Amino acid sequence: MRADVSSPRTIPRPASAGSTATSWSCCSPSRDLRAGRSRAASTARRSSATTSRSSPGPGGSLHERGPGARQVRATPARGGALVSASFPRAGSGAQPERGVARGSAEGRAFLDPEVVARLAHLDVRARLVVEGFIAGMHRSPFHGFSVEFSEHRPYMPGDPLKNLDWKVWARSDRYLVKQYSEETNLRCHVLVDLSGSMGFKSPRAAMSKIEYAQSLAAALAYLMLHQQDAVGLLLFADRPLRYVPARAVRSHLDVILKSLAELAPQGRTRLGPALHELAERIKRRGLVVLCSDLMDKPADVLSGLQHFRHRHHEVVLFHILDPDEIEFPYTDSATFVDLESGERLTTEPWEIARRYRERIAAWTDHYRRSCREHRIDYVALDTRTPFDRALLAYLEKRARLM
């Protein structure tokens, strides 16, 4: 059977015309474990998360949904201790009392999802990620991103050399430093996929895909507001579930965090309609950030993203997968249960492992190439990826827009 990005099947069995591939969880054939809807979103308020394993599902046309999100339900992890830390107010110049070191390596160690997953509340997670990110940088990512040139002043010992206006020096032999005044100059909307497949978490991952997306969205909102950018939020599954308009006031962060924490994964994935609806709703051009496992028809996803580009928005796509969805480490007989429909299939993973890995690689490569063609920033993440990679991608995109 020929692998085809536009019409993939992870398990070689006939599929009815127009059928959609699904998100599968895996369980032992001797145990009757129900997949159902994941309650992963509620674990943002708990220190332990439900563990699960991932594996591919049966046929169905994977150009409908993509090849992945196949999962095994297991018992909740126990005994996870909370990590406590104190954080400075943004802009205070103070360092956290513990944990986030000034150096790059030490600071970035605290962006590891395994550490972030132990924090009980999204606001603490967001502050840990962003403050740790800043501490891990040799120079603050805040500087120079949300500013416009104001005036010159004489150079003083201790001023950063990067602020010297070398063109003025070449003309006049005077050392003058460029000063900036802050302004709100970017409007960003963060889109978070809440479909059932996002609730998956394998034993090797510190958090589920939805927890990773929630933490990433919270950190991005925190970073944007502290750069005086306006940020909004859209939560969706098979339909838009909640829309929070973009605002630039600091108190808006509480609204975004509350919205992220309140809703659990539910329903099927239908990215296309949600993207088109939001593209029509947002009038002012800005930046759109999508956090999703993309378990939908690639044509529908890309059509929605192109709608944003047509309206002159810049787009960053964070493609979030579980490591087991990428590597498919299963060897024993298993029953795969669709997290979104409840459909079950028993198969031998070793029979499909090679083909599955080929198809997942072709699927992600299809998104990567298509995004490049349409000038969309594509960032592949798994739930073990430190958050600084995503934050850097956002800052690089933002810097190009300024």
Short mmCIF file of C-alpha atoms in Angstrom, two decimals, residues 117-399:
data_model
loop_
_atom_site.label_atom_id
_atom_site.label_comp_id
_atom_site.label_asym_id
_atom_site.label_seq_id
_atom_site.Cartn_x
_atom_site.Cartn_y
_atom_site.Cartn_z
CA ALA A 117 4.49 20.54 35.08
CA ARG A 118 4.97 20.38 38.86
CA LEU A 119 3.68 23.90 39.37
CA ALA A 120 0.03 24.02 40.32
CA HIS A 121 -1.17 27.25 38.72
CA LEU A 122 -0.90 28.68 35.23
CA ASP A 123 0.10 32.13 36.46
CA VAL A 124 3.08 30.65 38.32
CA ARG A 125 3.97 28.53 35.31
CA ALA A 126 3.87 31.54 33.01
CA ARG A 127 6.09 33.59 35.31
CA LEU A 128 8.55 30.72 35.75
CA VAL A 129 8.89 30.22 32.01
CA VAL A 130 9.22 33.90 31.11
CA GLU A 131 11.42 35.01 34.01
CA GLY A 132 13.61 31.93 33.53
CA PHE A 133 13.82 32.68 29.84
CA ILE A 134 14.94 36.24 30.52
CA ALA A 135 17.48 35.08 33.10
CA GLY A 136 18.86 32.60 30.59
CA MET A 137 19.44 35.23 27.92
CA HIS A 138 22.65 37.26 27.81
CA ARG A 139 20.48 40.31 27.19
CA SER A 140 16.82 40.81 27.93
CA PRO A 141 14.48 39.86 25.08
CA PHE A 142 12.25 42.74 26.17
CA HIS A 143 14.78 45.39 25.12
CA GLY A 144 14.26 46.87 21.71
CA PHE A 145 11.21 44.82 20.71
CA SER A 146 8.40 47.11 21.83
CA VAL A 147 10.03 50.48 21.32
CA GLU A 148 10.52 53.28 18.80
CA PHE A 149 13.46 55.68 18.54
CA SER A 150 13.07 58.84 20.61
CA GLU A 151 16.33 60.82 20.82
CA HIS A 152 20.10 60.74 21.32
CA ARG A 153 22.06 61.35 24.51
CA PRO A 154 25.81 61.38 25.22
CA TYR A 155 27.44 58.01 25.85
CA MET A 156 28.17 57.26 29.52
CA PRO A 157 30.56 54.60 30.84
CA GLY A 158 28.58 51.40 31.35
CA ASP A 159 26.09 51.99 28.52
CA PRO A 160 25.71 48.95 26.23
CA LEU A 161 27.82 49.40 23.11
CA LYS A 162 24.98 48.03 20.99
CA ASN A 163 23.05 51.25 21.70
CA LEU A 164 25.76 53.48 20.24
CA ASP A 165 24.73 55.21 17.03
CA TRP A 166 27.72 54.34 14.87
CA LYS A 167 26.45 56.34 11.91
CA VAL A 168 26.47 59.52 13.99
CA TRP A 169 29.96 58.66 15.24
CA ALA A 170 31.20 58.19 11.65
CA ARG A 171 29.86 61.59 10.66
CA SER A 172 30.70 63.66 13.74
CA ASP A 173 33.19 61.65 15.82
CA ARG A 174 30.77 61.95 18.76
CA TYR A 175 29.61 59.02 20.89
CA LEU A 176 25.83 59.21 21.18
CA VAL A 177 23.44 56.58 22.51
CA LYS A 178 20.03 55.96 20.96
CA GLN A 179 17.11 56.23 23.38
CA TYR A 180 13.71 54.67 22.81
CA SER A 181 10.18 55.28 23.97
CA GLU A 182 7.84 52.34 24.51
CA GLU A 183 4.60 51.98 22.65
CA THR A 184 2.01 49.28 21.94
CA ASN A 185 2.67 48.30 18.35
CA LEU A 186 1.60 44.69 17.98
CA ARG A 187 -1.72 42.90 18.36
CA CYS A 188 -1.48 39.14 18.81
CA HIS A 189 -4.08 36.37 19.03
CA VAL A 190 -3.20 32.98 20.50
CA LEU A 191 -5.30 30.06 19.23
CA VAL A 192 -5.37 26.89 21.36
CA ASP A 193 -6.76 23.54 20.16
CA LEU A 194 -8.96 21.90 22.84
CA SER A 195 -10.03 18.80 20.88
CA GLY A 196 -9.97 15.38 22.54
CA SER A 197 -6.65 14.32 21.00
CA MET A 198 -4.89 17.14 22.86
CA GLY A 199 -5.50 15.32 26.16
CA PHE A 200 -2.96 12.62 25.38
CA LYS A 201 0.10 12.10 27.61
CA SER A 202 2.60 9.26 27.31
CA PRO A 203 4.72 8.00 30.25
CA ARG A 204 7.81 9.66 28.79
CA ALA A 205 6.22 13.11 28.70
CA ALA A 206 6.02 15.47 31.68
CA MET A 207 2.66 16.86 30.60
CA SER A 208 -0.13 16.25 28.13
CA LYS A 209 -0.34 18.14 24.86
CA ILE A 210 -3.10 20.39 26.21
CA GLU A 211 -1.09 21.15 29.37
CA TYR A 212 1.90 22.00 27.21
CA ALA A 213 -0.24 24.23 24.98
CA GLN A 214 -1.83 25.91 28.03
CA SER A 215 1.54 26.60 29.62
CA LEU A 216 2.97 27.88 26.34
CA ALA A 217 -0.05 30.12 25.69
CA ALA A 218 0.11 31.48 29.25
CA ALA A 219 3.83 32.23 28.91
CA LEU A 220 3.32 33.91 25.54
CA ALA A 221 0.49 36.06 26.93
CA TYR A 222 2.66 37.01 29.92
CA LEU A 223 5.55 37.94 27.63
CA MET A 224 3.37 39.90 25.21
CA LEU A 225 1.68 41.96 27.89
CA HIS A 226 5.01 42.76 29.52
CA GLN A 227 6.17 44.02 26.15
CA GLN A 228 3.04 46.18 26.07
CA ASP A 229 1.53 44.25 23.18
CA ALA A 230 -2.18 43.48 22.97
CA VAL A 231 -3.01 39.77 23.25
CA GLY A 232 -6.24 37.86 22.67
CA LEU A 233 -7.22 34.19 22.94
CA LEU A 234 -9.37 31.72 21.01
CA LEU A 235 -10.13 28.24 22.37
CA PHE A 236 -11.70 25.79 19.93
CA ALA A 237 -12.36 22.13 19.16
CA ASP A 238 -14.97 21.18 16.57
CA ARG A 239 -16.22 24.76 16.95
CA PRO A 240 -15.00 27.96 18.63
CA LEU A 241 -15.50 27.56 22.39
CA ARG A 242 -14.32 30.87 23.81
CA TYR A 243 -13.01 34.10 22.36
CA VAL A 244 -11.16 36.71 24.42
CA PRO A 245 -10.57 39.94 22.45
CA ALA A 246 -7.05 41.37 22.40
CA ARG A 247 -6.17 43.96 25.03
CA ALA A 248 -2.87 45.41 26.23
CA VAL A 249 -3.57 46.02 29.94
CA ARG A 250 -1.77 43.90 32.54
CA SER A 251 -5.02 42.83 34.23
CA HIS A 252 -5.98 41.11 30.96
CA LEU A 253 -3.59 38.29 31.85
CA ASP A 254 -5.96 37.08 34.57
CA VAL A 255 -8.79 36.80 32.03
CA ILE A 256 -6.62 34.76 29.67
CA LEU A 257 -5.30 32.44 32.39
CA LYS A 258 -8.79 31.81 33.73
CA SER A 259 -10.07 30.96 30.26
CA LEU A 260 -7.17 28.58 29.65
CA ALA A 261 -7.71 26.74 32.94
CA GLU A 262 -11.49 26.40 32.80
CA LEU A 263 -11.98 24.26 29.69
CA ALA A 264 -10.97 20.61 29.24
CA PRO A 265 -10.26 18.79 25.95
CA GLN A 266 -13.52 17.91 24.23
CA GLY A 267 -14.98 16.93 20.89
CA ARG A 268 -13.34 16.38 17.55
CA THR A 269 -10.78 18.53 15.80
CA ARG A 270 -12.12 20.96 13.20
CA LEU A 271 -9.44 23.58 12.73
CA GLY A 272 -10.63 24.93 9.40
CA PRO A 273 -13.95 26.54 10.46
CA ALA A 274 -12.44 28.02 13.63
CA LEU A 275 -9.54 29.58 11.71
CA HIS A 276 -11.79 31.04 9.02
CA GLU A 277 -14.18 32.49 11.62
CA LEU A 278 -11.40 34.19 13.55
CA ALA A 279 -9.76 35.47 10.36
CA GLU A 280 -13.01 37.26 9.53
CA ARG A 281 -13.42 38.54 13.08
CA ILE A 282 -9.98 40.14 13.43
CA LYS A 283 -10.01 43.41 11.53
CA ARG A 284 -6.64 44.88 12.48
CA ARG A 285 -3.61 43.10 11.07
CA GLY A 286 -1.29 41.52 13.60
CA LEU A 287 0.28 38.24 14.68
CA VAL A 288 -1.61 34.93 14.96
CA VAL A 289 -0.11 32.07 17.01
CA LEU A 290 -1.67 28.59 16.68
CA CYS A 291 -0.97 25.85 19.26
CA SER A 292 -2.32 22.49 18.03
CA ASP A 293 -1.50 18.86 17.24
CA LEU A 294 -3.09 19.49 13.80
CA MET A 295 -5.17 16.29 13.84
CA ASP A 296 -7.37 17.54 11.03
CA LYS A 297 -7.30 17.58 7.24
CA PRO A 298 -4.07 19.36 6.25
CA ALA A 299 -5.93 21.05 3.40
CA ASP A 300 -8.44 22.57 5.85
CA VAL A 301 -5.73 23.66 8.28
CA LEU A 302 -3.62 25.28 5.59
CA SER A 303 -6.67 26.94 4.03
CA GLY A 304 -7.49 28.58 7.36
CA LEU A 305 -3.91 29.73 7.87
CA GLN A 306 -3.77 31.12 4.33
CA HIS A 307 -6.92 33.11 5.14
CA PHE A 308 -4.90 34.94 7.81
CA ARG A 309 -2.06 35.55 5.38
CA HIS A 310 -4.53 36.87 2.80
CA ARG A 311 -5.66 39.43 5.38
CA HIS A 312 -1.99 40.41 5.93
CA HIS A 313 -1.57 38.75 9.34
CA GLU A 314 1.71 37.12 10.29
CA VAL A 315 1.33 33.51 11.46
CA VAL A 316 3.36 31.28 13.79
CA LEU A 317 2.33 27.62 13.98
CA PHE A 318 3.40 25.59 17.03
CA HIS A 319 2.85 21.94 16.10
CA ILE A 320 2.67 20.08 19.42
CA LEU A 321 3.02 16.29 19.53
CA ASP A 322 3.78 13.71 22.19
CA PRO A 323 7.14 11.89 21.81
CA ASP A 324 5.35 8.54 21.51
CA GLU A 325 3.32 9.90 18.60
CA ILE A 326 6.56 10.68 16.80
CA GLU A 327 8.69 7.66 17.71
CA PHE A 328 6.03 4.93 18.18
CA PRO A 329 7.93 2.78 20.74
CA TYR A 330 5.33 -0.03 21.05
CA THR A 331 6.11 -3.72 20.55
CA ASP A 332 3.40 -5.74 22.37
CA SER A 333 -0.13 -6.40 21.18
CA ALA A 334 -2.36 -3.48 22.03
CA THR A 335 -5.87 -2.15 21.65
CA PHE A 336 -6.08 1.37 20.30
CA VAL A 337 -8.96 3.55 21.44
CA ASP A 338 -9.94 6.76 19.68
CA LEU A 339 -9.96 9.57 22.24
CA GLU A 340 -12.51 11.50 20.22
CA SER A 341 -14.95 8.82 19.02
CA GLY A 342 -14.28 5.83 21.30
CA GLU A 343 -13.64 3.47 18.35
CA ARG A 344 -11.34 0.53 19.23
CA LEU A 345 -8.94 -1.63 17.25
CA THR A 346 -6.57 -4.40 18.37
CA THR A 347 -3.38 -4.85 16.36
CA GLU A 348 0.30 -5.84 16.50
CA PRO A 349 2.34 -2.61 16.73
CA TRP A 350 5.50 -4.23 15.34
CA GLU A 351 3.65 -4.86 12.07
CA ILE A 352 2.92 -1.19 11.49
CA ALA A 353 5.81 0.56 13.28
CA ARG A 354 8.03 1.21 10.25
CA ARG A 355 5.20 2.44 8.09
CA TYR A 356 3.82 4.62 10.89
CA ARG A 357 7.17 6.36 11.37
CA GLU A 358 7.44 6.96 7.63
CA ARG A 359 3.97 8.44 7.53
CA ILE A 360 4.43 10.70 10.57
CA ALA A 361 7.66 12.02 9.03
CA ALA A 362 5.94 12.64 5.68
CA TRP A 363 2.97 14.30 7.40
CA THR A 364 5.07 16.75 9.43
CA ASP A 365 7.29 17.44 6.41
CA HIS A 366 4.18 18.27 4.38
CA TYR A 367 3.18 20.89 6.95
CA ARG A 368 6.72 22.25 7.10
CA ARG A 369 7.02 22.66 3.33
CA SER A 370 3.52 24.07 2.90
CA CYS A 371 4.07 26.62 5.66
CA ARG A 372 7.33 27.70 4.09
CA GLU A 373 5.57 28.21 0.76
CA HIS A 374 2.98 30.47 2.38
CA ARG A 375 5.47 32.34 4.61
CA ILE A 376 4.12 30.83 7.82
CA ASP A 377 6.59 30.12 10.63
CA TYR A 378 6.34 26.40 11.45
CA VAL A 379 7.80 25.26 14.78
CA ALA A 380 7.68 21.52 15.56
CA LEU A 381 7.51 20.82 19.30
CA ASP A 382 7.06 17.71 21.38
CA THR A 383 5.98 17.83 25.00
CA ARG A 384 9.58 17.34 26.18
CA THR A 385 10.84 20.42 24.29
CA PRO A 386 11.99 23.28 26.58
CA PHE A 387 9.71 26.28 26.26
CA ASP A 388 12.53 28.65 25.30
CA ARG A 389 12.48 27.29 21.75
CA ALA A 390 8.89 28.45 21.30
CA LEU A 391 9.49 31.81 22.99
CA LEU A 392 12.53 32.47 20.81
CA ALA A 393 10.50 31.66 17.69
CA TYR A 394 7.90 34.21 18.77
CA LEU A 395 10.50 36.88 19.54
CA GLU A 396 12.28 36.34 16.22
CA LYS A 397 9.01 36.72 14.35
CA ARG A 398 8.18 39.82 16.36
CA ALA A 399 11.58 41.35 15.69
#
